[in-house]
mmCIF file of C-alpha atoms in Angstrom:
data_model
loop_
_atom_site.group_PDB
_atom_site.id
_atom_site.type_symbol
_atom_site.label_atom_id
_atom_site.label_comp_id
_atom_site.label_asym_id
_atom_site.label_seq_id
_atom_site.Cartn_x
_atom_site.Cartn_y
_atom_site.Cartn_z
ATOM 1 C CA MET U 1 -10.608 -79.968 112.584
ATOM 2 C CA LYS U 2 -12.857 -83.083 112.469
ATOM 3 C CA GLY U 3 -15.185 -81.500 115.085
ATOM 4 C CA GLY U 4 -15.409 -78.281 112.947
ATOM 5 C CA TRP U 5 -16.367 -80.269 109.798
ATOM 6 C CA PHE U 6 -19.057 -82.121 111.756
ATOM 7 C CA ARG U 7 -20.351 -78.879 113.333
ATOM 8 C CA GLY U 8 -20.484 -77.252 109.946
ATOM 9 C CA TYR U 9 -22.304 -80.240 108.413
ATOM 10 C CA THR U 10 -24.796 -80.193 111.303
ATOM 11 C CA ILE U 11 -25.618 -76.510 110.869
ATOM 12 C CA PHE U 12 -25.938 -76.861 107.016
ATOM 13 C CA TYR U 13 -28.216 -79.972 107.495
ATOM 14 C CA LEU U 14 -30.491 -78.121 110.040
ATOM 15 C CA ILE U 15 -30.853 -75.071 107.856
ATOM 16 C CA PHE U 16 -31.603 -77.226 104.786
ATOM 17 C CA LEU U 17 -34.153 -79.229 106.815
ATOM 18 C CA TYR U 18 -35.996 -76.408 108.610
ATOM 19 C CA ALA U 19 -35.556 -73.413 106.318
ATOM 20 C CA PRO U 20 -38.848 -74.219 104.407
ATOM 21 C CA ILE U 21 -40.651 -74.381 107.701
ATOM 22 C CA VAL U 22 -39.296 -70.899 108.628
ATOM 23 C CA LEU U 23 -40.319 -69.472 105.258
ATOM 24 C CA LEU U 24 -43.854 -70.854 105.606
ATOM 25 C CA PRO U 25 -45.180 -68.284 108.111
ATOM 26 C CA ILE U 26 -43.102 -65.492 106.584
ATOM 27 C CA PHE U 27 -45.038 -65.858 103.318
ATOM 28 C CA ALA U 28 -48.226 -66.655 105.032
ATOM 29 C CA PHE U 29 -48.180 -63.163 106.585
ATOM 30 C CA ASN U 30 -46.948 -61.565 103.406
ATOM 31 C CA ASN U 31 -49.505 -59.119 101.659
ATOM 32 C CA ALA U 32 -49.103 -60.599 98.118
ATOM 33 C CA THR U 33 -50.239 -63.615 96.099
ATOM 34 C CA THR U 34 -46.721 -64.145 94.672
ATOM 35 C CA ILE U 35 -44.376 -66.212 96.781
ATOM 36 C CA ALA U 36 -41.203 -64.277 96.209
ATOM 37 C CA PHE U 37 -38.939 -61.635 97.800
ATOM 38 C CA PRO U 38 -39.104 -58.773 98.548
ATOM 39 C CA LEU U 39 -42.129 -58.894 100.762
ATOM 40 C CA ASN U 40 -44.945 -56.460 100.294
ATOM 41 C CA GLY U 41 -46.130 -55.933 103.853
ATOM 42 C CA PHE U 42 -47.821 -57.646 106.785
ATOM 43 C CA THR U 43 -51.347 -58.972 106.618
ATOM 44 C CA THR U 44 -53.509 -61.528 108.262
ATOM 45 C CA ILE U 45 -56.080 -61.779 105.416
ATOM 46 C CA TRP U 46 -55.042 -65.179 104.280
ATOM 47 C CA PHE U 47 -55.824 -66.649 107.747
ATOM 48 C CA SER U 48 -59.255 -64.916 107.738
ATOM 49 C CA LYS U 49 -60.075 -66.548 104.314
ATOM 50 C CA LEU U 50 -59.633 -69.948 106.010
ATOM 51 C CA TRP U 51 -63.088 -69.375 107.723
ATOM 52 C CA ASP U 52 -64.835 -68.635 104.444
ATOM 53 C CA ASP U 53 -64.069 -72.005 102.628
ATOM 54 C CA PRO U 54 -66.750 -74.812 103.176
ATOM 55 C CA ALA U 55 -64.641 -77.260 101.275
ATOM 56 C CA LEU U 56 -61.892 -76.735 103.780
ATOM 57 C CA HIS U 57 -64.183 -77.182 106.714
ATOM 58 C CA HIS U 58 -65.508 -80.420 105.328
ATOM 59 C CA ALA U 59 -62.030 -81.755 104.689
ATOM 60 C CA LEU U 60 -60.999 -80.786 108.148
ATOM 61 C CA LYS U 61 -63.997 -82.540 109.624
ATOM 62 C CA ASN U 62 -63.071 -85.701 107.713
ATOM 63 C CA SER U 63 -59.484 -85.521 108.761
ATOM 64 C CA LEU U 64 -60.435 -85.128 112.380
ATOM 65 C CA ILE U 65 -62.789 -88.103 112.198
ATOM 66 C CA ILE U 66 -60.153 -90.305 110.500
ATOM 67 C CA GLY U 67 -57.406 -89.052 112.884
ATOM 68 C CA CYS U 68 -59.236 -89.723 116.143
ATOM 69 C CA SER U 69 -60.558 -93.033 114.904
ATOM 70 C CA ALA U 70 -57.112 -94.241 113.644
ATOM 71 C CA ALA U 71 -55.413 -92.917 116.876
ATOM 72 C CA VAL U 72 -57.822 -94.924 119.155
ATOM 73 C CA ILE U 73 -57.748 -98.116 117.158
ATOM 74 C CA SER U 74 -54.063 -98.267 116.496
ATOM 75 C CA THR U 75 -53.286 -97.488 120.126
ATOM 76 C CA CYS U 76 -55.653 -100.188 121.264
ATOM 77 C CA LEU U 77 -54.010 -102.656 118.876
ATOM 78 C CA GLY U 78 -50.571 -101.374 120.103
ATOM 79 C CA ILE U 79 -51.472 -102.018 123.656
ATOM 80 C CA PHE U 80 -52.466 -105.598 122.896
ATOM 81 C CA ALA U 81 -49.241 -106.262 120.768
ATOM 82 C CA SER U 82 -46.943 -104.505 123.143
ATOM 83 C CA ARG U 83 -48.263 -106.374 126.192
ATOM 84 C CA ALA U 84 -48.086 -109.716 124.420
ATOM 85 C CA SER U 85 -44.509 -109.231 123.057
ATOM 86 C CA SER U 86 -43.139 -107.903 126.345
ATOM 87 C CA ARG U 87 -44.871 -110.278 128.777
ATOM 88 C CA TYR U 88 -45.281 -113.593 127.006
ATOM 89 C CA ALA U 89 -43.289 -116.003 124.860
ATOM 90 C CA PHE U 90 -45.090 -117.706 121.990
ATOM 91 C CA PRO U 91 -44.127 -119.534 118.767
ATOM 92 C CA PHE U 92 -42.878 -117.300 115.874
ATOM 93 C CA LYS U 93 -42.889 -114.244 118.130
ATOM 94 C CA THR U 94 -39.963 -112.460 116.435
ATOM 95 C CA PRO U 95 -41.228 -113.044 112.884
ATOM 96 C CA LEU U 96 -44.712 -112.032 113.777
ATOM 97 C CA MET U 97 -43.629 -108.862 115.451
ATOM 98 C CA GLY U 98 -41.433 -108.067 112.487
ATOM 99 C CA LEU U 99 -44.440 -108.623 110.207
ATOM 100 C CA ILE U 100 -46.490 -106.229 112.166
ATOM 101 C CA MET U 101 -43.691 -103.572 112.159
ATOM 102 C CA LEU U 102 -43.173 -103.898 108.458
ATOM 103 C CA PRO U 103 -45.287 -100.863 107.397
ATOM 104 C CA LEU U 104 -42.510 -98.784 109.167
ATOM 105 C CA VAL U 105 -40.093 -99.583 106.309
ATOM 106 C CA MET U 106 -42.380 -100.161 103.399
ATOM 107 C CA PRO U 107 -43.219 -97.284 101.013
ATOM 108 C CA ASP U 108 -46.708 -95.925 101.748
ATOM 109 C CA ILE U 109 -47.663 -95.933 97.996
ATOM 110 C CA ILE U 110 -47.082 -99.774 97.922
ATOM 111 C CA LEU U 111 -49.291 -100.262 101.047
ATOM 112 C CA ALA U 112 -51.954 -97.930 99.496
ATOM 113 C CA VAL U 113 -51.980 -99.738 96.209
ATOM 114 C CA ALA U 114 -52.078 -103.266 97.846
ATOM 115 C CA LEU U 115 -54.846 -102.166 100.207
ATOM 116 C CA LEU U 116 -56.796 -100.574 97.309
ATOM 117 C CA THR U 117 -56.550 -103.718 95.327
ATOM 118 C CA VAL U 118 -57.875 -105.828 98.269
ATOM 119 C CA LEU U 119 -60.747 -103.554 98.983
ATOM 120 C CA LEU U 120 -61.872 -103.321 95.394
ATOM 121 C CA GLY U 121 -61.481 -107.096 95.155
ATOM 122 C CA ILE U 122 -63.940 -107.709 97.950
ATOM 123 C CA GLY U 123 -66.347 -105.083 96.690
ATOM 124 C CA MET U 124 -65.942 -102.565 99.570
ATOM 125 C CA PRO U 125 -66.719 -99.001 98.414
ATOM 126 C CA LEU U 126 -64.161 -96.299 99.047
ATOM 127 C CA SER U 127 -65.145 -94.064 101.987
ATOM 128 C CA LEU U 128 -63.792 -92.572 105.142
ATOM 129 C CA PHE U 129 -63.858 -96.103 106.687
ATOM 130 C CA THR U 130 -61.378 -97.408 104.174
ATOM 131 C CA VAL U 131 -59.074 -94.468 104.860
ATOM 132 C CA ILE U 132 -59.332 -95.319 108.591
ATOM 133 C CA LEU U 133 -58.279 -98.856 107.738
ATOM 134 C CA GLY U 134 -55.186 -97.560 105.798
ATOM 135 C CA HIS U 135 -54.248 -95.165 108.510
ATOM 136 C CA VAL U 136 -54.575 -97.834 111.152
ATOM 137 C CA LEU U 137 -52.117 -99.959 109.115
ATOM 138 C CA VAL U 138 -49.598 -97.101 109.025
ATOM 139 C CA CYS U 139 -49.920 -95.940 112.597
ATOM 140 C CA THR U 140 -50.131 -99.158 114.492
ATOM 141 C CA PRO U 141 -46.274 -99.857 114.237
ATOM 142 C CA PHE U 142 -45.577 -96.367 115.639
ATOM 143 C CA SER U 143 -47.926 -97.093 118.514
ATOM 144 C CA ILE U 144 -46.159 -100.489 119.188
ATOM 145 C CA ALA U 145 -42.811 -98.822 119.162
ATOM 146 C CA ILE U 146 -43.871 -96.283 121.788
ATOM 147 C CA LEU U 147 -45.887 -98.723 123.929
ATOM 148 C CA SER U 148 -43.232 -101.431 123.799
ATOM 149 C CA ALA U 149 -40.741 -99.268 125.659
ATOM 150 C CA ALA U 150 -43.497 -98.451 128.215
ATOM 151 C CA PHE U 151 -44.390 -102.094 128.840
ATOM 152 C CA GLN U 152 -40.748 -103.363 128.816
ATOM 153 C CA SER U 153 -39.785 -100.886 131.557
ATOM 154 C CA LEU U 154 -42.457 -102.188 133.996
ATOM 155 C CA ASP U 155 -41.355 -104.067 137.103
ATOM 156 C CA GLN U 156 -43.132 -107.467 136.881
ATOM 157 C CA SER U 157 -42.990 -107.900 140.590
ATOM 158 C CA LEU U 158 -45.776 -105.238 140.830
ATOM 159 C CA GLU U 159 -48.115 -107.516 138.743
ATOM 160 C CA GLU U 160 -47.054 -110.535 140.779
ATOM 161 C CA ALA U 161 -47.880 -108.651 143.957
ATOM 162 C CA ALA U 162 -51.329 -107.838 142.699
ATOM 163 C CA TYR U 163 -51.903 -111.535 142.058
ATOM 164 C CA ASP U 164 -50.821 -112.388 145.574
ATOM 165 C CA LEU U 165 -53.321 -109.830 146.956
ATOM 166 C CA GLY U 166 -56.135 -111.676 145.062
ATOM 167 C CA GLU U 167 -56.388 -109.693 141.877
ATOM 168 C CA THR U 168 -57.346 -111.387 138.638
ATOM 169 C CA PRO U 169 -55.231 -110.892 135.455
ATOM 170 C CA ILE U 170 -57.815 -108.526 134.200
ATOM 171 C CA SER U 171 -58.124 -106.412 137.284
ATOM 172 C CA ALA U 172 -54.355 -106.355 137.785
ATOM 173 C CA PHE U 173 -53.928 -105.145 134.275
ATOM 174 C CA ARG U 174 -56.579 -102.448 134.807
ATOM 175 C CA LEU U 175 -55.554 -101.342 138.278
ATOM 176 C CA VAL U 176 -51.771 -101.791 138.150
ATOM 177 C CA ILE U 177 -50.418 -102.015 134.582
ATOM 178 C CA LEU U 178 -52.649 -99.430 132.780
ATOM 179 C CA PRO U 179 -51.898 -96.556 135.203
ATOM 180 C CA LEU U 180 -48.253 -97.122 134.908
ATOM 181 C CA VAL U 181 -48.239 -97.144 131.078
ATOM 182 C CA LEU U 182 -50.829 -94.334 130.778
ATOM 183 C CA PRO U 183 -48.274 -91.717 129.810
ATOM 184 C CA GLY U 184 -47.090 -94.031 126.929
ATOM 185 C CA ILE U 185 -50.799 -94.508 125.880
ATOM 186 C CA ILE U 186 -51.326 -90.697 125.783
ATOM 187 C CA SER U 187 -48.150 -90.358 123.736
ATOM 188 C CA SER U 188 -49.229 -92.980 121.376
ATOM 189 C CA LEU U 189 -52.621 -91.307 120.888
ATOM 190 C CA LEU U 190 -51.012 -87.972 120.052
ATOM 191 C CA ILE U 191 -48.321 -89.394 117.736
ATOM 192 C CA THR U 192 -50.707 -91.524 115.795
ATOM 193 C CA PHE U 193 -53.208 -88.771 115.478
ATOM 194 C CA THR U 194 -50.416 -86.423 114.065
ATOM 195 C CA ILE U 195 -49.317 -89.110 111.626
ATOM 196 C CA SER U 196 -52.848 -89.716 110.501
ATOM 197 C CA LEU U 197 -53.579 -85.998 110.092
ATOM 198 C CA ASP U 198 -50.528 -85.630 107.807
ATOM 199 C CA GLU U 199 -50.993 -88.824 105.878
ATOM 200 C CA PHE U 200 -51.609 -88.073 102.254
ATOM 201 C CA ILE U 201 -51.009 -91.122 100.060
ATOM 202 C CA MET U 202 -53.488 -93.451 101.921
ATOM 203 C CA ALA U 203 -56.226 -90.738 101.695
ATOM 204 C CA PHE U 204 -55.473 -90.039 98.079
ATOM 205 C CA PHE U 205 -55.909 -93.727 97.080
ATOM 206 C CA LEU U 206 -58.711 -94.727 99.502
ATOM 207 C CA ALA U 207 -60.955 -91.701 100.221
ATOM 208 C CA GLY U 208 -63.052 -92.052 97.012
ATOM 209 C CA ASN U 209 -65.200 -88.900 96.687
ATOM 210 C CA GLU U 210 -64.367 -87.750 100.279
ATOM 211 C CA ASN U 211 -61.689 -85.136 100.789
ATOM 212 C CA THR U 212 -59.249 -85.067 103.690
ATOM 213 C CA LEU U 213 -57.041 -82.065 104.656
ATOM 214 C CA PRO U 214 -53.882 -83.258 102.849
ATOM 215 C CA VAL U 215 -55.762 -84.085 99.669
ATOM 216 C CA TYR U 216 -57.556 -80.720 99.797
ATOM 217 C CA ILE U 217 -54.321 -78.912 100.163
ATOM 218 C CA PHE U 218 -52.736 -80.844 97.261
ATOM 219 C CA GLY U 219 -55.669 -79.914 95.127
ATOM 220 C CA GLN U 220 -55.544 -76.250 95.977
ATOM 221 C CA PHE U 221 -51.931 -75.747 94.728
ATOM 222 C CA ARG U 222 -53.354 -75.974 91.154
ATOM 223 C CA PHE U 223 -54.720 -72.501 91.782
ATOM 224 C CA PRO U 224 -51.926 -69.833 92.215
ATOM 225 C CA GLN U 225 -54.302 -67.417 93.843
ATOM 226 C CA ASN U 226 -54.994 -69.992 96.645
ATOM 227 C CA VAL U 227 -51.401 -70.574 97.614
ATOM 228 C CA PRO U 228 -51.094 -67.856 100.288
ATOM 229 C CA VAL U 229 -54.237 -69.309 101.910
ATOM 230 C CA ILE U 230 -52.666 -72.793 101.952
ATOM 231 C CA LEU U 231 -49.436 -71.300 103.374
ATOM 232 C CA ALA U 232 -51.549 -69.839 106.220
ATOM 233 C CA LEU U 233 -53.186 -73.278 106.751
ATOM 234 C CA GLY U 234 -49.785 -74.841 106.733
ATOM 235 C CA THR U 235 -48.526 -72.479 109.458
ATOM 236 C CA ILE U 236 -51.367 -73.513 111.647
ATOM 237 C CA LEU U 237 -50.739 -77.176 111.018
ATOM 238 C CA VAL U 238 -46.969 -76.813 111.804
ATOM 239 C CA CYS U 239 -47.724 -75.086 115.162
ATOM 240 C CA LEU U 240 -50.349 -77.704 115.890
ATOM 241 C CA SER U 241 -47.931 -80.596 115.051
ATOM 242 C CA ILE U 242 -45.162 -79.059 117.244
ATOM 243 C CA ALA U 243 -47.626 -78.701 120.187
ATOM 244 C CA LEU U 244 -48.876 -82.285 119.804
ATOM 245 C CA LEU U 245 -45.288 -83.669 119.551
ATOM 246 C CA ALA U 246 -44.111 -81.696 122.504
ATOM 247 C CA THR U 247 -46.962 -82.831 124.625
ATOM 248 C CA ALA U 248 -46.312 -86.451 123.510
ATOM 249 C CA GLU U 249 -42.694 -86.117 124.470
ATOM 250 C CA TYR U 250 -43.690 -84.710 127.870
ATOM 251 C CA PHE U 251 -45.904 -87.674 128.611
ATOM 252 C CA ARG U 252 -43.253 -90.070 127.258
ATOM 253 C CA ARG U 253 -40.638 -88.627 129.714
ATOM 254 C CA ARG U 254 -43.180 -88.587 132.557
ATOM 255 C CA GLY U 255 -43.879 -92.282 131.902
ATOM 256 C CA LEU U 256 -40.162 -93.104 132.009
ATOM 257 C CA ALA U 257 -39.684 -91.147 135.243
ATOM 258 C CA LYS U 258 -42.601 -93.069 136.749
ATOM 259 C CA THR U 259 -41.360 -96.529 135.876
ATOM 260 C CA GLY U 260 -37.683 -95.772 136.275
ATOM 261 C CA GLY U 261 -36.916 -96.638 132.628
ATOM 262 C CA LYS U 262 -33.866 -95.384 130.695
ATOM 263 C CA ASP U 263 -34.378 -92.485 128.293
ATOM 264 C CA THR U 264 -33.125 -93.388 124.854
ATOM 265 C CA GLY U 265 -33.628 -89.890 123.571
ATOM 266 C CA GLY U 266 -36.794 -90.145 121.530
ATOM 267 C CA PHE U 267 -39.993 -92.063 120.729
ATOM 268 C CA LEU U 268 -38.415 -94.704 118.523
#
């Protein structure tokens, strides 16, 4: 009986969670501007209209610039922090790592308002650069969570063997450590890029006059005739996110297999 209740709850939860995602492509291919049943017929016109919107192209370009920059910077910071936390003991290590990971549990709107206040206080104009700063703040804890597992699963005897063979700490890190954690680095890049691409609150507060893709989508919902086009765009973004997450999971498992680490069942 208990198992039946749990199974029923799980099915209901999954339907509640993923039903909107299933409905997204259904209405994206529906030949009507009204989002309602019954469907009027199959069409791809909403996808073709995506190519005719210069504002969308500009917002997409901005989001790609921000996403790539935030992914690279946060992954580099994640490498440094994960390496330090897994290899060395230093004063206040636990509080410092907890402070770095704090954005994982803090509401994004609090972080955005705080960062906006600081940037305006020092006189920095709002631009794509300020959005990148905000996204790095949000993405770095995710990068550290992924890379810490990769660094902690390493066998330290491999690094010690490199020292015995005459390698310097820098060359040992470059030739021995980095190749072993490369799958984790790739996973971090993909995950942080996906998070940055979907991040709305930071961009809404920090972008100034520049539009990003989530801000553009939010603005288009004020016009009912544009909603099917946004549903088509959302369908593409969902497929892209699934592909990126699947690729990141593949590299995560490949890294665990290479280092002999234990699979805990997910990125975090």
